[in-house]
Tab-separated table of C-alpha atoms in Angstrom:
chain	number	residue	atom	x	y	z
A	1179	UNK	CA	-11.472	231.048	-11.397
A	1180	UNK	CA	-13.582	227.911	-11.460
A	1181	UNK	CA	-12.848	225.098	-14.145
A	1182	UNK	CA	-16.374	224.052	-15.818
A	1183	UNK	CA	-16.878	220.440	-15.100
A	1184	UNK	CA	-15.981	218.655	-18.030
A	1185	UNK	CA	-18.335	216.641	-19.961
A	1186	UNK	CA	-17.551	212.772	-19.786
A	1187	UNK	CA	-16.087	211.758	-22.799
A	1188	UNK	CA	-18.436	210.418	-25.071
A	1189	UNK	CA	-18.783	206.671	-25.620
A	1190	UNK	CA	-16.650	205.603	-28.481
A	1191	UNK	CA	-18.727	203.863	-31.427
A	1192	UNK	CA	-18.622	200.444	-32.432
A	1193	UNK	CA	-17.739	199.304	-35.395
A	1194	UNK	CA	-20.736	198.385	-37.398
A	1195	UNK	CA	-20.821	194.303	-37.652
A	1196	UNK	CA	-21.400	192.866	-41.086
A	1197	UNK	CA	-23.715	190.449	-41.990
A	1198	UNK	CA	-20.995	187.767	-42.006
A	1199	UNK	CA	-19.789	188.244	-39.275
A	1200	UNK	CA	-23.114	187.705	-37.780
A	1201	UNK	CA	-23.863	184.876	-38.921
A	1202	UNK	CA	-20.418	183.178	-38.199
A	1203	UNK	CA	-20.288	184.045	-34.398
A	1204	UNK	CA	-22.793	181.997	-32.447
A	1205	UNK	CA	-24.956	184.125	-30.393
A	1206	UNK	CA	-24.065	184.601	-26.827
A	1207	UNK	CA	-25.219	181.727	-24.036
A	1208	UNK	CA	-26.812	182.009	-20.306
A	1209	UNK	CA	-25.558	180.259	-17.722
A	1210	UNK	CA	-26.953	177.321	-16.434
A	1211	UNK	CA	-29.669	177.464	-13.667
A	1212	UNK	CA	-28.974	176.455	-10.537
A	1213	UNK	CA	-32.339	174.145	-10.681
A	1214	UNK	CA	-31.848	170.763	-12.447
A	1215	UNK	CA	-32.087	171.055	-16.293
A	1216	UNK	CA	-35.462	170.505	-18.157
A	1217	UNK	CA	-35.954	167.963	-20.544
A	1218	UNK	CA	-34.094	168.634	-23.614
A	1219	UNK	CA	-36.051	171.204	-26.448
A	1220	UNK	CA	-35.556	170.956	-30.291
A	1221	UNK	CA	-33.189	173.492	-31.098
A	1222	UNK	CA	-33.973	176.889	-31.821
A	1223	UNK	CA	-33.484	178.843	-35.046
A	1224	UNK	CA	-30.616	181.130	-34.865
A	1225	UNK	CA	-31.641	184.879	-34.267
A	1226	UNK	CA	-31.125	186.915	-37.270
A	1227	UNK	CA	-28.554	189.235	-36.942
A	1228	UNK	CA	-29.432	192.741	-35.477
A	1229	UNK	CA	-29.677	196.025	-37.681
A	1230	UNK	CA	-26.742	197.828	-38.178
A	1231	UNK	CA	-27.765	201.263	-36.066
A	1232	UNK	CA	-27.649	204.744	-37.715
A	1233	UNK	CA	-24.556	207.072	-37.458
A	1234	UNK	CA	-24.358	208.798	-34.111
A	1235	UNK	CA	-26.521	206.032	-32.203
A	1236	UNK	CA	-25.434	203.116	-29.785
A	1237	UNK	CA	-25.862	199.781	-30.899
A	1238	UNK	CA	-29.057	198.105	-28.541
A	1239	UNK	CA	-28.115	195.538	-26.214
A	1240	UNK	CA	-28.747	192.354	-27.273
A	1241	UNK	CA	-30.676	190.206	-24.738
A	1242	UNK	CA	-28.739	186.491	-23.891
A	1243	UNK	CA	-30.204	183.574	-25.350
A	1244	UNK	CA	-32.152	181.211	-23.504
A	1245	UNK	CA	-30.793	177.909	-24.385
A	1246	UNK	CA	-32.599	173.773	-23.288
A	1247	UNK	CA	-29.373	172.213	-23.340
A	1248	UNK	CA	-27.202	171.693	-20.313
A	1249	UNK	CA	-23.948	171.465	-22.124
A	1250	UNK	CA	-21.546	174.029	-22.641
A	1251	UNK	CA	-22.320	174.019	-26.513
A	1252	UNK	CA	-25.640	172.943	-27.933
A	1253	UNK	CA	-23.814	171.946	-31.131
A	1254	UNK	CA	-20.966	170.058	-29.356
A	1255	UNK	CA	-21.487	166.580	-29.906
A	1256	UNK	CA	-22.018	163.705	-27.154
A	1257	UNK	CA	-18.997	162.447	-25.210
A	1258	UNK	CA	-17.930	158.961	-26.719
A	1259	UNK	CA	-18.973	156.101	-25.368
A	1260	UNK	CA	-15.821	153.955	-24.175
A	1261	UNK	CA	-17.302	150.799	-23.714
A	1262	UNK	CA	-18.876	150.982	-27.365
A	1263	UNK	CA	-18.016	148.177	-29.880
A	1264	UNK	CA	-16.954	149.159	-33.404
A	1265	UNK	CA	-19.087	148.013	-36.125
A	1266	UNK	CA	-17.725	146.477	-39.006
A	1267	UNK	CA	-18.226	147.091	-42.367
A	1268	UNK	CA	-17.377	144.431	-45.026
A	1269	UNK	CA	-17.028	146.002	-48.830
A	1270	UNK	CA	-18.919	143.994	-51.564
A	1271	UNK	CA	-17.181	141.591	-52.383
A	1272	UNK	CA	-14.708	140.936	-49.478
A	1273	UNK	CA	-15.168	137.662	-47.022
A	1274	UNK	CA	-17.046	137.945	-43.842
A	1275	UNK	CA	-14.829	139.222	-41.011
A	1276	UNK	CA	-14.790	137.544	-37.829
A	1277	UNK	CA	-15.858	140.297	-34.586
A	1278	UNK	CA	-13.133	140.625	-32.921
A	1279	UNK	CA	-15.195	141.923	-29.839
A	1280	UNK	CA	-17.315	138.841	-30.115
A	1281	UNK	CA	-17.158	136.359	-26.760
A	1282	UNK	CA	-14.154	134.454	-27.009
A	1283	UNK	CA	-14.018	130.661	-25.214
A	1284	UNK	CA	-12.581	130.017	-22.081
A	1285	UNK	CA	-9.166	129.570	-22.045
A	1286	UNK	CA	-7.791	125.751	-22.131
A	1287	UNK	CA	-11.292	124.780	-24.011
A	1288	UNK	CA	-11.335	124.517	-27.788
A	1289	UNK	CA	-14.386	126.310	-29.939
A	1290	UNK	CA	-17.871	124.944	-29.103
A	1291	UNK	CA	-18.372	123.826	-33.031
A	1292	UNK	CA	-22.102	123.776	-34.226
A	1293	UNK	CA	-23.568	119.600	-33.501
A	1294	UNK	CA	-23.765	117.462	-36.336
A	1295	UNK	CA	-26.502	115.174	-37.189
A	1296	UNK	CA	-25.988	111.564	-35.317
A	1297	UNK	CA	-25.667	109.810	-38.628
A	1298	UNK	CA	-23.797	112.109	-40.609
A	1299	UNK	CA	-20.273	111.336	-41.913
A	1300	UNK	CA	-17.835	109.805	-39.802
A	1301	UNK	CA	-19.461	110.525	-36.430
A	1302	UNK	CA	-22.503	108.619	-37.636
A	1303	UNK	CA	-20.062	106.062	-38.539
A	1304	UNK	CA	-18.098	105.835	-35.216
A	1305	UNK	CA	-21.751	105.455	-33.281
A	1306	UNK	CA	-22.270	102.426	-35.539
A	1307	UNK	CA	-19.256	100.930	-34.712
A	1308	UNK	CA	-19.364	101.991	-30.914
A	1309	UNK	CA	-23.018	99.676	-30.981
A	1310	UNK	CA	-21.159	96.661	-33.026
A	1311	UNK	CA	-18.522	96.562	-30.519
A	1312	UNK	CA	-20.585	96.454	-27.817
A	1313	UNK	CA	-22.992	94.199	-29.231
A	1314	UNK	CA	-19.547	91.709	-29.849
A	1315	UNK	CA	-17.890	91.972	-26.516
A	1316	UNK	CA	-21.428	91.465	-24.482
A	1317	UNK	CA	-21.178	87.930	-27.118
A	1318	UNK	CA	-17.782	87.333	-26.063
A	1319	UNK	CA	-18.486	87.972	-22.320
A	1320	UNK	CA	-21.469	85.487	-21.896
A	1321	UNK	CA	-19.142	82.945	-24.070
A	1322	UNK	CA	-16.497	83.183	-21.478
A	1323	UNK	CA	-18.877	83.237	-18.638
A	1324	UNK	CA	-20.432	80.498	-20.259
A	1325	UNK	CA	-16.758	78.023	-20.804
A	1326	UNK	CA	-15.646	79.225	-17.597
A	1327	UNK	CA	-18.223	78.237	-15.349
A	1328	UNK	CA	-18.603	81.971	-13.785
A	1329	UNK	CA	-22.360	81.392	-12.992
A	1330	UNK	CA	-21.335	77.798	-11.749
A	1331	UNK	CA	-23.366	75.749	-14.084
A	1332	UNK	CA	-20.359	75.351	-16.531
A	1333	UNK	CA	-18.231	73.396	-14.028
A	1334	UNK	CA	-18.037	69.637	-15.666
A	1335	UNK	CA	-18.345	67.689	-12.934
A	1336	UNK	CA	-18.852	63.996	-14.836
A	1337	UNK	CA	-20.968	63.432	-12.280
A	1338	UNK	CA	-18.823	62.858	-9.212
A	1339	UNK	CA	-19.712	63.302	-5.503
A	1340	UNK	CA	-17.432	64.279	-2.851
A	1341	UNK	CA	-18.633	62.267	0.086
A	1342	UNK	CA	-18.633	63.458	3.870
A	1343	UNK	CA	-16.379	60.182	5.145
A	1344	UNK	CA	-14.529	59.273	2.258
A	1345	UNK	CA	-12.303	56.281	4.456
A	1346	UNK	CA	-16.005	54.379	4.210
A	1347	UNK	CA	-16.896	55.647	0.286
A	1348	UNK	CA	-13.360	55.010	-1.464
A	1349	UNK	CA	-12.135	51.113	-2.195
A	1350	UNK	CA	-8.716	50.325	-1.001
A	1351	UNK	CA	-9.381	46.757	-1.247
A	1352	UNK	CA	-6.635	45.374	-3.320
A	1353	UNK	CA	-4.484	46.185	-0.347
A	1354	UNK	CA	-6.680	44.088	1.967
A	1355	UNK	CA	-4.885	40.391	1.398
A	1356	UNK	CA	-1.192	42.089	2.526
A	1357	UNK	CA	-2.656	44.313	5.567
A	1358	UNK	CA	-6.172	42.650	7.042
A	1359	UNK	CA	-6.017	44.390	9.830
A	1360	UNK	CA	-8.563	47.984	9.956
A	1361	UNK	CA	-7.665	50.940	11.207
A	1362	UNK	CA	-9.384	51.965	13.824
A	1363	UNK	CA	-9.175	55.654	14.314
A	1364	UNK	CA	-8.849	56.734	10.772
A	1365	UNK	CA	-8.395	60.747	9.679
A	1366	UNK	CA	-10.839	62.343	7.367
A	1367	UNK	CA	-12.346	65.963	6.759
A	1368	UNK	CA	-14.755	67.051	4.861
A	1369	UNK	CA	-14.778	70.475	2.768
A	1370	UNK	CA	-18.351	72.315	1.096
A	1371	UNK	CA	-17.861	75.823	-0.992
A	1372	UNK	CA	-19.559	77.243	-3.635
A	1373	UNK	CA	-15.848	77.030	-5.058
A	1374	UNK	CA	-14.810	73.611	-4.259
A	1375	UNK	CA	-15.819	70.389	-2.806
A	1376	UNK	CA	-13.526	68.423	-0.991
A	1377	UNK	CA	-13.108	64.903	1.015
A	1378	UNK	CA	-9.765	63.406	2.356
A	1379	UNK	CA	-8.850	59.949	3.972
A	1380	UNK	CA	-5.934	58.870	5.609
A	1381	UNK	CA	-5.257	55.280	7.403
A	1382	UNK	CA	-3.181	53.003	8.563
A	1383	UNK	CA	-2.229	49.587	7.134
A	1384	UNK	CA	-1.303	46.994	9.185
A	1385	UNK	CA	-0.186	43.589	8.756
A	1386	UNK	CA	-1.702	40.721	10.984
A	1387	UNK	CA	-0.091	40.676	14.448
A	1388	UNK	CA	1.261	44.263	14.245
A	1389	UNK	CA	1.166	46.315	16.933
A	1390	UNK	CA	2.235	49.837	14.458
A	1391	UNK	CA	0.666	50.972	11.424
A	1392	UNK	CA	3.451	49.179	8.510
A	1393	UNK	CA	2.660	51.519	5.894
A	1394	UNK	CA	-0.138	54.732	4.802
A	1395	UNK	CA	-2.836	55.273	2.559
A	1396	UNK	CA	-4.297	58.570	1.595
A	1397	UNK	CA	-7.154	59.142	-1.045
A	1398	UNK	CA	-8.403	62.856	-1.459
A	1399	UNK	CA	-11.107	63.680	-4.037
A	1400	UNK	CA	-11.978	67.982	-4.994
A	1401	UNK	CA	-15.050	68.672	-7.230
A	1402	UNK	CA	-14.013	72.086	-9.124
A	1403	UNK	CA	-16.927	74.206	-9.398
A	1404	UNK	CA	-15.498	77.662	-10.531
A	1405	UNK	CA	-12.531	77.145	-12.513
A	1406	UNK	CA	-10.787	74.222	-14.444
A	1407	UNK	CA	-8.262	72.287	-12.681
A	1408	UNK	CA	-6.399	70.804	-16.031
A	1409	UNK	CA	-3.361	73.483	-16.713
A	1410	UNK	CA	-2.568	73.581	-13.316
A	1411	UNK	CA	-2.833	69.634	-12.707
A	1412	UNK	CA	-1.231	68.766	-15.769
A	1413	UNK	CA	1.634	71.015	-14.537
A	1414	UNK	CA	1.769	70.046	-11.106
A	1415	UNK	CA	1.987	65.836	-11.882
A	1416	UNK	CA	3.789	65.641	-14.706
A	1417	UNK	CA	6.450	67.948	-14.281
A	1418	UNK	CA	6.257	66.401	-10.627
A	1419	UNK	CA	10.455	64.847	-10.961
A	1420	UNK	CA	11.443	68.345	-12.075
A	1421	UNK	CA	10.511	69.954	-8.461
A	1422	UNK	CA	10.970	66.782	-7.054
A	1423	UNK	CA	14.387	64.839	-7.328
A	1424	UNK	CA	14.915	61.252	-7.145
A	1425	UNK	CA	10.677	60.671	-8.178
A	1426	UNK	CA	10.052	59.177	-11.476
A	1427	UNK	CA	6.709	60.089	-13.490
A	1428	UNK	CA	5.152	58.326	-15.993
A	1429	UNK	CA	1.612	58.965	-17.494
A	1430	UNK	CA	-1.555	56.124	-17.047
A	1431	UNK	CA	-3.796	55.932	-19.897
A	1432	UNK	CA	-7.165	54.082	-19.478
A	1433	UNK	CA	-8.507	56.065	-15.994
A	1434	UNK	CA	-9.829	59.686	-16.316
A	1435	UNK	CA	-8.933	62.250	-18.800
A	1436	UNK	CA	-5.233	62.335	-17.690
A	1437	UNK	CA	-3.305	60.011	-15.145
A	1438	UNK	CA	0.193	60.059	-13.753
A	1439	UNK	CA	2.121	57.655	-11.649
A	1440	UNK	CA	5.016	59.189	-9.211
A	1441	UNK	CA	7.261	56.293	-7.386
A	1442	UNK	CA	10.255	56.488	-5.413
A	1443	UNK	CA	12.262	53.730	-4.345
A	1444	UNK	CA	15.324	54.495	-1.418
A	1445	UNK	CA	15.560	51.132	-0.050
A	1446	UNK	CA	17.823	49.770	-2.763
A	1447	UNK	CA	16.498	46.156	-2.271
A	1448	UNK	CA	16.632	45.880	1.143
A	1449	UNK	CA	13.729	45.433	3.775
A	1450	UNK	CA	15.389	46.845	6.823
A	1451	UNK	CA	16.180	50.881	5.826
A	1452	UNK	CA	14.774	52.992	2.855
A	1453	UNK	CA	11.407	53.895	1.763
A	1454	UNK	CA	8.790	53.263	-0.718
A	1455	UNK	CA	6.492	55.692	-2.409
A	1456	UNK	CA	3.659	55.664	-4.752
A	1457	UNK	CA	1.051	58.007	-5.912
A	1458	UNK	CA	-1.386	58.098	-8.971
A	1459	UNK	CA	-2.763	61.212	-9.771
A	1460	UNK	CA	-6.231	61.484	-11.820
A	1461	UNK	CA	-8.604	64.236	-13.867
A	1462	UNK	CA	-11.595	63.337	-15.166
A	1463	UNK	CA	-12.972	66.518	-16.234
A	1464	UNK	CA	-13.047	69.084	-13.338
A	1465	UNK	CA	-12.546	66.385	-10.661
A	1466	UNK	CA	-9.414	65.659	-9.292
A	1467	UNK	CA	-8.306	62.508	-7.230
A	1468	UNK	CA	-5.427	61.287	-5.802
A	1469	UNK	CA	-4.519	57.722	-3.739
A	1470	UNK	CA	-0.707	57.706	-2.095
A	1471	UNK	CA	0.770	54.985	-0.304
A	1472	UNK	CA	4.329	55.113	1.513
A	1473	UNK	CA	6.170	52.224	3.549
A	1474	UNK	CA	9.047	53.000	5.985
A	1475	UNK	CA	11.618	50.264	6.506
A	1476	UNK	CA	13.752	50.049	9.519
A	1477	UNK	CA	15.350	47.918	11.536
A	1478	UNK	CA	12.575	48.157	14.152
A	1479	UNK	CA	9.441	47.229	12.237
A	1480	UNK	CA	8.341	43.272	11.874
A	1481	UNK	CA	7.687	43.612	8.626
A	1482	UNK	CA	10.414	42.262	7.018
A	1483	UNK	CA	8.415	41.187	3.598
A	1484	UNK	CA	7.304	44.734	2.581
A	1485	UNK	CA	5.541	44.753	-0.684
A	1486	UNK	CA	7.270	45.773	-3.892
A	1487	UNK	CA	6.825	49.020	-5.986
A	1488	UNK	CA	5.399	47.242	-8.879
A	1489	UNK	CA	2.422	45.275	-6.524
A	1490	UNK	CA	1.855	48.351	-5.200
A	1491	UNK	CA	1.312	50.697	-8.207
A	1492	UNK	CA	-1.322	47.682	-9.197
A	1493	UNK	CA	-3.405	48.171	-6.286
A	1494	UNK	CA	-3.180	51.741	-6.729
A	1495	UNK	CA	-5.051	51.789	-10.535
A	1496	UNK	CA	-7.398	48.609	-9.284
A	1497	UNK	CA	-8.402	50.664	-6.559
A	1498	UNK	CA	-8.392	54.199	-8.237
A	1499	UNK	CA	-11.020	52.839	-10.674
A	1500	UNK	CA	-13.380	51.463	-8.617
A	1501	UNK	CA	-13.507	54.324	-6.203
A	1502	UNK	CA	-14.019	56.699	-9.206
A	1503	UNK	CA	-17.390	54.801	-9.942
A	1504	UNK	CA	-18.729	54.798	-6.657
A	1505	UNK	CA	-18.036	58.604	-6.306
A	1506	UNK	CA	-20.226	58.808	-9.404
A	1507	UNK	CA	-23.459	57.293	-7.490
């Protein structure tokens, strides 16, 4: 006996949604198309929520959604933006905060502060200042230049020339009557610079019927154009016995600015060993001049009547002056 087909069970009902739940669940949504997205679409109403169907019926199938929005969840809100800055908010009444996101400085460099006005406060008060120091030291700087001959007009020169042959422009005449006799091949130089002048003599004095020079003269004259000779002469001749043993020094008033006499005396009376030795040393200004003479005794020499210091040293001023005022023209 054949069993009847059996009917296929019927489809169970579903259970009739209410109105709230409805409206709480958010309607189904399509998949995104394959094709890029269009342009976002204001937001569609929500569908109202389908009519409960009558007893025995199937509930229609509701249709999906279209939907403009290419996110999962039209209501889901935008990603966050991680490289956003916070925005502050100061209460009334609360100070101004500082942004902490604002640029900061380099690091090493202190705060670029807003400028001040040139004359404002102390700054306007340390560019005054700045322009009165300046203004004194540029004063102070042409003074110097001025008392220091820098430009070479402040040199103070009296006057004085240095010649090209001084052995024919000085005066050694007072030693004339105790060595007539000229010297024929005489030394002298000659020195021209911006920085110094110079002229130097040196000859031999001989008595009548000598064959060999019986004593030496040497005159030297330097003009000082850039700097001024007095510390360092003043220094040099008058402390001249403290560098120099066994020479006495003694200061000449009446010739220059400043005069000093160095003798030395190793003969100890006698006319046949020893020597003799004189020099005056003069400053007029920023000329210098010297005149020197030395004797050697010996048993060889025919002068046995050498002159004494205290002749000598006589010549020496006579002689001194009168050569300074023929250097003077």
């Amino acid at each position: 006996m054949s069993t009847p087909p059996q009917q296929p069970p019927s489809t169970p009902q579903q259970p009739e949604p209410t109105p709230q739940d409805a409206a709480a669940s958010p309607p189904p949504q399509a998949a995104p198309p394959p094709q890029a997205a269009p342009p976002p679409q204001p937001q569609q109403a929500v569908p109202p929520a389908p009519q409960s169907p009558a007893p025995g019926q199937q509930p229609p199938a509701v249709p999906p959604q279209p939907t403009a929005y290419p996110y999962p969840n039209p209501q889901s809100p935008a990603p966050p933006n991680p490289y956003a800055q916070p925005t502050l908010v100061n209460q009334p009444g609360q100070p101004q905060q500082a942004n902490p996101y604002a640029p900061q400085p380099a690091y090493g460099y202190p705060p670029v502060a807003a400028p001040r006005p040139a004359g404002a406060g102390a700054a306007g008060r340390a560019v005054l200042w700045a322009a009165v120091g300046a203004v004194v030291a540029s004063a102070a700087w042409a003074a110097g230049i001025f008392l220091t001959g820098g430009f070479g007009s402040g040199a103070d020169l009296r006057g004085y020339q240095a010649p090209a042959n001084l052995c024919s422009g000085a005066d050694y005449s007072s030693f004339k009557d105790e060595y007539p006799e000229d010297d024929s091949a005489p030394t002298k130089n000659a020195l021209k610079d911006p920085a110094l002048d110079e002229s130097y003599c040196s000859l031999s004095l001989k008595k009548t019927g000598s064959s060999y020079a019986d004593a030496y003269l040497t005159m030297q004259v330097d003009l000082h154009r850039k700097t001024d000779p007095g510390p360092e002469f003043t220094a040099t001749w008058k402390n001249y016995g403290d560098s120099h043993t066994d020479y006495d020094v003694s200061p000449v008033s009446g010739i220059g600015d400043e005069a000093y006499l160095v003798t030395e005396d190793t003969s100890n009376g006698s006319t046949t060993s020893g020597s003799r030795y004189a020099t005056l040393a003069v400053r007029d200004g920023w000329m210098t001049y010297t005149m020197s003479y030395s004797a050697y005794l010996s048993t060889y020499e025919s002068d046995t009547n050498p002159p004494t210091l205290d002749n000598v040293t006589g010549w020496l001023k006579a002689d001194t002056k009168a050569t300074l005022e023929q250097l003077k023209g």
